[in-house]
mmCIF file of C-alpha atoms in Angstrom:
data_model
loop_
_atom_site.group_PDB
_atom_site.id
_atom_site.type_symbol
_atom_site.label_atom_id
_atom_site.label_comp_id
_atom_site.label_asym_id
_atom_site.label_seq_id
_atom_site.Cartn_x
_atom_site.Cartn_y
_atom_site.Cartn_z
ATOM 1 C CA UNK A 1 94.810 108.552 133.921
ATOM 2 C CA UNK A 2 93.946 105.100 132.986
ATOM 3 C CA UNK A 3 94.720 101.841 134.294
ATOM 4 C CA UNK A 4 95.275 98.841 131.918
ATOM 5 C CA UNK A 5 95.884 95.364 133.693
ATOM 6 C CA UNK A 6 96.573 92.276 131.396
ATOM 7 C CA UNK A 7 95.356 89.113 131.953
ATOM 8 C CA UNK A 8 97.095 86.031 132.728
ATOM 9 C CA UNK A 9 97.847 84.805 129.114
ATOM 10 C CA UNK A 10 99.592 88.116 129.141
ATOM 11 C CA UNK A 11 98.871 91.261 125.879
ATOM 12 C CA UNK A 12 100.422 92.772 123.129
ATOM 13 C CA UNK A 13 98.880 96.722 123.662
ATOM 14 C CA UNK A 14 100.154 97.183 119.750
ATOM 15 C CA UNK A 15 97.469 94.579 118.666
ATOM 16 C CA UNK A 16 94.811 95.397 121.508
ATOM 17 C CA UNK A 17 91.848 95.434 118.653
ATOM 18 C CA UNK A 18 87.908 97.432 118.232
ATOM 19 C CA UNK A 19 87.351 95.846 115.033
ATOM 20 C CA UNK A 20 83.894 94.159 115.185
ATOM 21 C CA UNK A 21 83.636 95.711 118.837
ATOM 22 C CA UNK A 22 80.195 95.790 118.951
ATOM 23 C CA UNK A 23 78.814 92.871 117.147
ATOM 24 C CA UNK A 24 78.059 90.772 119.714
ATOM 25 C CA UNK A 25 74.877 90.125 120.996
ATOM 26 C CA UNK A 26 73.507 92.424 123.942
ATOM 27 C CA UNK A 27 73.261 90.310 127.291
ATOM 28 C CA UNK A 28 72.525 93.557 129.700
ATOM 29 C CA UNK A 29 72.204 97.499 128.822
ATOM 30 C CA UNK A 30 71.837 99.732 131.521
ATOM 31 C CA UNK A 31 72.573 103.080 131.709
ATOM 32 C CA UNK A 32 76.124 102.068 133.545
ATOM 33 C CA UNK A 33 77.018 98.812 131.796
ATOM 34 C CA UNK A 34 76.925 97.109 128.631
ATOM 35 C CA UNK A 35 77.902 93.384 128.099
ATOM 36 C CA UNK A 36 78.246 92.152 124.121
ATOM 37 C CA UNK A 37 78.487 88.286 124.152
ATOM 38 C CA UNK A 38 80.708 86.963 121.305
ATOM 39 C CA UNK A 39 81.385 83.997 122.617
ATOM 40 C CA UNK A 40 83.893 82.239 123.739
ATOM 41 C CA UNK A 41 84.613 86.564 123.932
ATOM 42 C CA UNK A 42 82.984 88.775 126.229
ATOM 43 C CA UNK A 43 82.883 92.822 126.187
ATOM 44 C CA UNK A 44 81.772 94.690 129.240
ATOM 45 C CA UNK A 45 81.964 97.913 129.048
ATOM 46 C CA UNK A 46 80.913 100.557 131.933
ATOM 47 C CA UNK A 47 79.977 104.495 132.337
ATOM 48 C CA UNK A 48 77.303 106.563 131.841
ATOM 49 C CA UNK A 49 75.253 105.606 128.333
ATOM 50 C CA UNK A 50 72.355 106.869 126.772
ATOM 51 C CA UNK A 51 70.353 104.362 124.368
ATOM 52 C CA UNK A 52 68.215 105.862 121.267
ATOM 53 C CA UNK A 53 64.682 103.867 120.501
ATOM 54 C CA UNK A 54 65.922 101.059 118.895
ATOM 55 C CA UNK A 55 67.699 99.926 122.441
ATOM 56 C CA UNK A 56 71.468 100.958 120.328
ATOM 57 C CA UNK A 57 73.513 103.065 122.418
ATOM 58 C CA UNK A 58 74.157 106.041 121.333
ATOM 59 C CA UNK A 59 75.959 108.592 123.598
ATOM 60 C CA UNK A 60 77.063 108.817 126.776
ATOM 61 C CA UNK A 61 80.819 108.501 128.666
ATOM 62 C CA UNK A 62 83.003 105.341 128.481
ATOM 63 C CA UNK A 63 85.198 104.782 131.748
ATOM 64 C CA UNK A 64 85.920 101.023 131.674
ATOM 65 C CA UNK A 65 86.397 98.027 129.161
ATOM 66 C CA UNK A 66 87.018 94.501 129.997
ATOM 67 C CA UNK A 67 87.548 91.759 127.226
ATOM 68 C CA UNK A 68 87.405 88.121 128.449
ATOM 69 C CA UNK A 69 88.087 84.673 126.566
ATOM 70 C CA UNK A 70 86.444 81.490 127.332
ATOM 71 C CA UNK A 71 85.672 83.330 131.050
ATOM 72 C CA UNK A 72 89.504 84.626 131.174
ATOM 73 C CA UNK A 73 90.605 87.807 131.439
ATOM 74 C CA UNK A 74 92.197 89.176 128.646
ATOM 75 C CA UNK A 75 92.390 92.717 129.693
ATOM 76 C CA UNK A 76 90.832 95.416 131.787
ATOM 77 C CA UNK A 77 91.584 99.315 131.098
ATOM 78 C CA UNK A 78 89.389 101.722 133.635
ATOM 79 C CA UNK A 79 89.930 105.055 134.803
ATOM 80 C CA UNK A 80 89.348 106.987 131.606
ATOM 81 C CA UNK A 81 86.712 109.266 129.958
ATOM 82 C CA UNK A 82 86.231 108.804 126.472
ATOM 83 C CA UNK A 83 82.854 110.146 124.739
ATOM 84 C CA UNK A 84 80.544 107.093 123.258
ATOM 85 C CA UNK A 85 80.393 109.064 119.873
ATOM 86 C CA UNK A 86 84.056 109.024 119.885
ATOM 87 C CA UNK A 87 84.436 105.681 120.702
ATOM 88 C CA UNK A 88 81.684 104.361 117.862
ATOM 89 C CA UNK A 89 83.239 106.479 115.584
ATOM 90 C CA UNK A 90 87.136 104.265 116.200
ATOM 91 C CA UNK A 91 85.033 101.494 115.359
ATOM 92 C CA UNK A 92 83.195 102.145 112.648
ATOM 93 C CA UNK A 93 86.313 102.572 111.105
ATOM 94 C CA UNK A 94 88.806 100.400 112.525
ATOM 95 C CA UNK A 95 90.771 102.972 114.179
ATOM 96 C CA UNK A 96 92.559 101.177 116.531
ATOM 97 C CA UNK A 97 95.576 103.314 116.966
ATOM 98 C CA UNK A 98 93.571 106.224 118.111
ATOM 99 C CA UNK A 99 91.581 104.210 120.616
ATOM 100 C CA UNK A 100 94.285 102.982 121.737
ATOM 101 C CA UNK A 101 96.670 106.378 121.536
ATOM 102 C CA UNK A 102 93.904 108.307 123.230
ATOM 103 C CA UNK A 103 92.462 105.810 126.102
ATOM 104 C CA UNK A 104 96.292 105.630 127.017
ATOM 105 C CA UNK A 105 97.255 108.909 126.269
ATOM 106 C CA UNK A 106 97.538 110.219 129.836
ATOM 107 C CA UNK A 107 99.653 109.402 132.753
ATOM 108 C CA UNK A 108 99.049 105.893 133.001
ATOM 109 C CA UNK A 109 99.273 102.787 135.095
ATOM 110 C CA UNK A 110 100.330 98.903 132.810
ATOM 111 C CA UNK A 111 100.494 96.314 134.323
ATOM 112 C CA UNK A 112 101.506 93.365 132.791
ATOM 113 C CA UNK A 113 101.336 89.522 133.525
ATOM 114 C CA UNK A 114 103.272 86.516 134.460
ATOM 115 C CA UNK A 115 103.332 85.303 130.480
ATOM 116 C CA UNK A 116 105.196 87.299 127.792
ATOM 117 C CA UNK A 117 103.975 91.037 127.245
ATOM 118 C CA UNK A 118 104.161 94.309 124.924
ATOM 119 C CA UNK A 119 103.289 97.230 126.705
ATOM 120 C CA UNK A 120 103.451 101.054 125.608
ATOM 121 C CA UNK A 121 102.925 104.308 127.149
ATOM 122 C CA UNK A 122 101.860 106.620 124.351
ATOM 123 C CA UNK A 123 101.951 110.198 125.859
ATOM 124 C CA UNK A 124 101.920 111.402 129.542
ATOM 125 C CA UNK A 125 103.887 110.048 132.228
ATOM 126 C CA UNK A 126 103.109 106.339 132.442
ATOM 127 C CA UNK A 127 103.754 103.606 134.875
ATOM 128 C CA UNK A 128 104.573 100.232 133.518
ATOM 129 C CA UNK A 129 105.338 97.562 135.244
ATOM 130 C CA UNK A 130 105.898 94.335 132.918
ATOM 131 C CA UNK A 131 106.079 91.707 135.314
ATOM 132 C CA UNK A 132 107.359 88.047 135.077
ATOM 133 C CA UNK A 133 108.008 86.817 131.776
ATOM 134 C CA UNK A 134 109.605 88.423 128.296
ATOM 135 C CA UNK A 135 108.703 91.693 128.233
ATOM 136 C CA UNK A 136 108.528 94.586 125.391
ATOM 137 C CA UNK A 137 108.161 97.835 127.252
ATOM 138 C CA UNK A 138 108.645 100.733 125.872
ATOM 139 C CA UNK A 139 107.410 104.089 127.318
ATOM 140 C CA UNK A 140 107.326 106.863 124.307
ATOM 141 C CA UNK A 141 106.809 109.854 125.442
ATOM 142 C CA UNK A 142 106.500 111.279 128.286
ATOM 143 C CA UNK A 143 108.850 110.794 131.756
ATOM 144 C CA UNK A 144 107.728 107.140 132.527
ATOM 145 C CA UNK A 145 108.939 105.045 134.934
ATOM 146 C CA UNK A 146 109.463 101.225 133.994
ATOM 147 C CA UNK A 147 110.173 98.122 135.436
ATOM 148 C CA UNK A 148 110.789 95.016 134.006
ATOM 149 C CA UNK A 149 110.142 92.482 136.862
ATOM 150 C CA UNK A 150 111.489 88.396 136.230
ATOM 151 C CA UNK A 151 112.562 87.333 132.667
ATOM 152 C CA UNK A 152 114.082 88.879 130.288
ATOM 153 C CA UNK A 153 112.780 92.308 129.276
ATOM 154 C CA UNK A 154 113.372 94.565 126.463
ATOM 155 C CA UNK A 155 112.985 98.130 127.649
ATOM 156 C CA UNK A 156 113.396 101.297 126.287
ATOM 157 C CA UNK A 157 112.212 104.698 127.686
ATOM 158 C CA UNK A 158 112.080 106.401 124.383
ATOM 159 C CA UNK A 159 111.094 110.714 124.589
ATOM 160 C CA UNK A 160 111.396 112.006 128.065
ATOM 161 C CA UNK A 161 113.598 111.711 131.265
ATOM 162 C CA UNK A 162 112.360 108.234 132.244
ATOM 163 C CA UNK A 163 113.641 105.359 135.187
ATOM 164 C CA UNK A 164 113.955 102.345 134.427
ATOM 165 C CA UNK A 165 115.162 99.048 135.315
ATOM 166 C CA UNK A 166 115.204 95.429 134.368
ATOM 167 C CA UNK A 167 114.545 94.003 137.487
ATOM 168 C CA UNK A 168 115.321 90.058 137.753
ATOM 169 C CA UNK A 169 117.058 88.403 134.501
ATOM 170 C CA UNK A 170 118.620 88.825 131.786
ATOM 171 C CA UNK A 171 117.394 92.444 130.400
ATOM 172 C CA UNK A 172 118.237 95.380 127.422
ATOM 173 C CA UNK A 173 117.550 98.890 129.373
ATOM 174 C CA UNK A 174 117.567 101.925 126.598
ATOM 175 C CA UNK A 175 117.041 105.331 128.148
ATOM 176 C CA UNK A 176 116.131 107.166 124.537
ATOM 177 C CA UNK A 177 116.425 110.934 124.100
ATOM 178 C CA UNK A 178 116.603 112.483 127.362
ATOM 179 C CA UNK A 179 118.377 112.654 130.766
ATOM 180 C CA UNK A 180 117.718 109.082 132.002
ATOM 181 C CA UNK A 181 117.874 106.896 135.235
ATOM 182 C CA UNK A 182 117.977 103.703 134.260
ATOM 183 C CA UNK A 183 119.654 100.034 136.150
ATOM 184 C CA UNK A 184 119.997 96.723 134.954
ATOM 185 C CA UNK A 185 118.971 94.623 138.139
ATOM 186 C CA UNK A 186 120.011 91.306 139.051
ATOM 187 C CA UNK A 187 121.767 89.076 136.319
ATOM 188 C CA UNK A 188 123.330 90.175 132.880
ATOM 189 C CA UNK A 189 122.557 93.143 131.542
ATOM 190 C CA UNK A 190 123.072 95.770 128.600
ATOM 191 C CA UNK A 191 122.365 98.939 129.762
ATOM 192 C CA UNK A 192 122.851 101.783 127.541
ATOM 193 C CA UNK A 193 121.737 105.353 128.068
ATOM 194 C CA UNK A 194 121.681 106.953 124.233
ATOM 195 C CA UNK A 195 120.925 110.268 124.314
ATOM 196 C CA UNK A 196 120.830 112.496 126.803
ATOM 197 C CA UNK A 197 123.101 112.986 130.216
ATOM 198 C CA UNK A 198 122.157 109.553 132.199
ATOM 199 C CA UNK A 199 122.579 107.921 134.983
ATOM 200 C CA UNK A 200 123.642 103.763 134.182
ATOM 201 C CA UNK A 201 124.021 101.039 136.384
ATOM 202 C CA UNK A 202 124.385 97.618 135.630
ATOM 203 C CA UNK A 203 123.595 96.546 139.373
ATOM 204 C CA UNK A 204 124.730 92.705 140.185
ATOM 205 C CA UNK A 205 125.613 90.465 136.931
ATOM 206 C CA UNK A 206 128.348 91.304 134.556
ATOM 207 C CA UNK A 207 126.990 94.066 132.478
ATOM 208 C CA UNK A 208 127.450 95.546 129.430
ATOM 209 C CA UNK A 209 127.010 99.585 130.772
ATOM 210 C CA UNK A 210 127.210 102.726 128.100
ATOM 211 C CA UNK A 211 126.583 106.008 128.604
ATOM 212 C CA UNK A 212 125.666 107.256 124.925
ATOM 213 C CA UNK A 213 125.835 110.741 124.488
ATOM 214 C CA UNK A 214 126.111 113.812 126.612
ATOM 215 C CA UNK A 215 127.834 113.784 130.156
ATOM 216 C CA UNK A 216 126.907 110.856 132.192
ATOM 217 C CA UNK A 217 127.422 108.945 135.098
ATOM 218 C CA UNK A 218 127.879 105.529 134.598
ATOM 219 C CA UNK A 219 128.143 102.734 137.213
ATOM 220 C CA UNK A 220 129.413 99.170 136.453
ATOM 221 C CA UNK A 221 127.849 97.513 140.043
ATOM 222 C CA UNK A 222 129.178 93.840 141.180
ATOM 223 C CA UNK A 223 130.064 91.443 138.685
ATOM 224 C CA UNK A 224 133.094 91.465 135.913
ATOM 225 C CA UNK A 225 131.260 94.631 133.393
ATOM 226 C CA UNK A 226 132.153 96.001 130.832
ATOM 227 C CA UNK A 227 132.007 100.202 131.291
ATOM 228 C CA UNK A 228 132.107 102.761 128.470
ATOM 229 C CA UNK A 229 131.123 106.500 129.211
ATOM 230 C CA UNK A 230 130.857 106.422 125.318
ATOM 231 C CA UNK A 231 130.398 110.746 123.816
ATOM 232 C CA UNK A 232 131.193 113.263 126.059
ATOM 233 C CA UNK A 233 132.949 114.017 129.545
ATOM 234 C CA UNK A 234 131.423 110.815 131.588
ATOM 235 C CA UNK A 235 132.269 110.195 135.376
ATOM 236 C CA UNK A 236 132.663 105.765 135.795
ATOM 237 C CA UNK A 237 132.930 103.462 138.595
ATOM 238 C CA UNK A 238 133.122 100.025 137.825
ATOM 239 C CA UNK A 239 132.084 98.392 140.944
ATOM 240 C CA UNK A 240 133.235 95.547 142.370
ATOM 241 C CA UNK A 241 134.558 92.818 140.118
ATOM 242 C CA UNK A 242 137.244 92.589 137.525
ATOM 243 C CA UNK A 243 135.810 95.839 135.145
ATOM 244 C CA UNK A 244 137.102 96.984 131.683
ATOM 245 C CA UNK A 245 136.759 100.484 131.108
ATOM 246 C CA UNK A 246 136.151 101.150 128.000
ATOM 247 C CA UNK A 247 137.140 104.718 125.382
ATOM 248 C CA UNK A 248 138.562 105.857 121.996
ATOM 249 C CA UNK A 249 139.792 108.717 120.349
ATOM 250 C CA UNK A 250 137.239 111.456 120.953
ATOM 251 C CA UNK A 251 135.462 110.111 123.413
ATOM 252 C CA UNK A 252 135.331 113.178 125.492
ATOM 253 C CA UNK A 253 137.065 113.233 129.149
ATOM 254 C CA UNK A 254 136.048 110.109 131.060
ATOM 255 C CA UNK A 255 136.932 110.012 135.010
ATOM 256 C CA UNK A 256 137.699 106.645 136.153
ATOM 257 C CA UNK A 257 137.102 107.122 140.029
ATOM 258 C CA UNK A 258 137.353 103.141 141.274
ATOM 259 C CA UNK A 259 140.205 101.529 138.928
ATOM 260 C CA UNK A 260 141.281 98.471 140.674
ATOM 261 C CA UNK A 261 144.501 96.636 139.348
ATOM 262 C CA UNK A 262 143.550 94.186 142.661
ATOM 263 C CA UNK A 263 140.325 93.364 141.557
ATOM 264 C CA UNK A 264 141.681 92.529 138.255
ATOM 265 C CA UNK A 265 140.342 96.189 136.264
ATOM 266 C CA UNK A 266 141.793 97.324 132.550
ATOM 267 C CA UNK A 267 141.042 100.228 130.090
ATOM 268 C CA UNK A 268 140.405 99.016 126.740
ATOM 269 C CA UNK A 269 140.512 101.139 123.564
ATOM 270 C CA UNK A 270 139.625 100.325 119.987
ATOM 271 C CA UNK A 271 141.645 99.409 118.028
ATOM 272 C CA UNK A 272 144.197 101.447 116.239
ATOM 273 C CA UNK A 273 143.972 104.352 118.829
ATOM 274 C CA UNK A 274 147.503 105.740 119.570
ATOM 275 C CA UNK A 275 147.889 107.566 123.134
ATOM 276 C CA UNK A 276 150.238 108.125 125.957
ATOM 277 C CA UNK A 277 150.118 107.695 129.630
ATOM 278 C CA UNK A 278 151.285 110.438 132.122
ATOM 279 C CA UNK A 279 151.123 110.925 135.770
ATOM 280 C CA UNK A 280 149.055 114.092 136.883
ATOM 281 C CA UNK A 281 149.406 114.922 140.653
ATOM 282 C CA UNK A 282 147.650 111.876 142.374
ATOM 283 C CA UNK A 283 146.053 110.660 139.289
ATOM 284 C CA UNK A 284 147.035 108.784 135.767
ATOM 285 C CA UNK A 285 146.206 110.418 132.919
ATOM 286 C CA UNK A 286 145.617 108.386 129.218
ATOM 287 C CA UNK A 287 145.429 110.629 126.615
ATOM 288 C CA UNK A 288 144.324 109.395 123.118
ATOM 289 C CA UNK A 289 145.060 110.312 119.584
ATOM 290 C CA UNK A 290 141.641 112.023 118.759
ATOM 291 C CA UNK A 291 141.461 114.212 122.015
ATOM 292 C CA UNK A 292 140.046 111.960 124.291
ATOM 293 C CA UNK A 293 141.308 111.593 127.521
ATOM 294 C CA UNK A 294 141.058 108.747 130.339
ATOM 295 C CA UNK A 295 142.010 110.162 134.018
ATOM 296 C CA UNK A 296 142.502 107.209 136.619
ATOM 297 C CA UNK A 297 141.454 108.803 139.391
ATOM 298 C CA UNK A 298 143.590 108.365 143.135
ATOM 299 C CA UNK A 299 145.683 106.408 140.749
ATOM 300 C CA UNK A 300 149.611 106.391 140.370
ATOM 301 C CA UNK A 301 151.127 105.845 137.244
ATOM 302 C CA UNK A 302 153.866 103.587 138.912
ATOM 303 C CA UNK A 303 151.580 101.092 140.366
ATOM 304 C CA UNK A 304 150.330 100.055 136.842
ATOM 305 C CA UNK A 305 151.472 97.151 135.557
ATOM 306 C CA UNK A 306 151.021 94.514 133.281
ATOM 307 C CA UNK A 307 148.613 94.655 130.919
ATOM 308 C CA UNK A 308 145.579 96.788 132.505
ATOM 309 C CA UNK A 309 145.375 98.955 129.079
ATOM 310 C CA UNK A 310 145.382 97.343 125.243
ATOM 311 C CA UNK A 311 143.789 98.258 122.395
ATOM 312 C CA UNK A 312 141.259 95.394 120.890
#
């Protein structure tokens, strides 16, 4: 499992680069550390290395690189095994997707900086935690769990059941293909759980909140959101605030369990769907044109009025 750490200027993992690695000049070789000066960049790298008769190295076990700029930290990723022959060979021919798919290509630990970064998981279950700043974050595969931290961050989850949430700001929060967990924070926010039965919530801010596919459970928090269960037979609350609960024709069966006419709460479906309303036992009961149906839970038909549904 490794353990990348940006530096302040914050990274972009995509562009993290071994091309020309190694053509610095030697400043210390020992059989646990090697420093290559390329200045204004530094590479220290640390493990177990052997070194053939011309002083080259050779063989060994990589655990550790550090790059720094003009005496700046750039990166650090520790915490992994990666053969020296393995490693050369990535840079003799510029193969910096496998370094970089392979170092990170356990169950990892990102951590991102204050400034503006672009972290990925690659396989395993990963740990990323973007930070302050504009964030990319996106976990692949795997069951990661991601946060976003201050700023706005653009997250998505991708393969496997992941959590994750924007934290502070404005943020996008994409679950991907499986069962998801995934909240917007503080601020607005568009979460959105794609495939998969998820779990959404849109926390404080108005929020745009969609379950995707599959059966979810979708939660608008505080703030005015707007709540779509989206495919399939989705289970809503809106929060507090003024919430429109959104649905079309064959939507699935959506169960509206908070709908408010106090608060200021609506259904909204797209345009051109036809449907009728009907009172079932202690709930309201809109049924649309393409099979859909929207039950307002707890809800009597007689205490609707005005205009908490339209079509728009």
């Amino acid at each position: 499992m490794a353990l990348l750490v940006a530096g302040a200027a914050g990274i972009s993992v995509d562009t993290l680069s071994i091309t020309d690695l190694l053509e610095g000049t030697v400043v210390t070789a020992t059989s646990s550390r090697l420093v290559l000066n390329d200045l204004p960049w530094v590479e220290e790298f640390t493990g177990q290395f052997i070194y053939g008769a011309s002083g080259d190295i050779e063989g060994g076990t990589l655990n550790a690189w550090r790059e720094t700029l003009d005496g700046n930290l750039v990166f650090e990723v520790s915490d992994f095994s990666t053969p020296v022959a393995t490693f050369l060979q990535w840079v003799n021919t510029n193969d910096n997707e496998a370094a970089r798919s392979t170092i990170l290509g356990g169950s990892d630990s990102i951590v991102g900086s204050a400034s503006a970064d672009t972290l990925r998981g690659y396989a395993g279950n990963d740990v990323i935690h973007g930070g302050n700043g504009t964030n990319y974050l996106r976990g692949d595969e795997g069951n990661d769990s991601i946060l976003g931290g201050a700023g706005f961050d653009d997250i998505n989850g991708n393969m496997g059941a992941d959590t994750a949430s924007g934290g502070l700001g404005e943020d996008w929060v994409v679950g991907g293909k499986d069962n998801d967990v995934l909240s917007g924070g503080d601020a607005y926010d568009l979460v959105y759980g794609n495939l998969g039965a998820d779990t959404c919530d849109g926390d404080e801010g108005d929020d745009i909140v969609r379950g995707g596919q599959d059966n979810d459970i979708v939660r608008g928090g505080g703030g005015d959101d707007y709540v779509s269960g989206d495919k399939g037979d989705d289970t809503v609350w809106g929060g507090a605030g003024a919430d429109e609960f959104h649905s079309f024709g064959d939507a699935g069966l959506d169960r509206v369990m908070d709908f408010s006419l106090a608060e200021g709460d609506r259904v909204r479906l797209d345009p051109g769907t036809t449907y009728t309303v009907a009172q079932s036992g202690a709930d309201t009961i809109i049924s649309m044109g393409g099979g859909g149906q929207v039950v307002l839970v707890g809800v009597s038909m007689s205490s609707l009025t005005g205009n908490w549904i339209f079509t728009g």
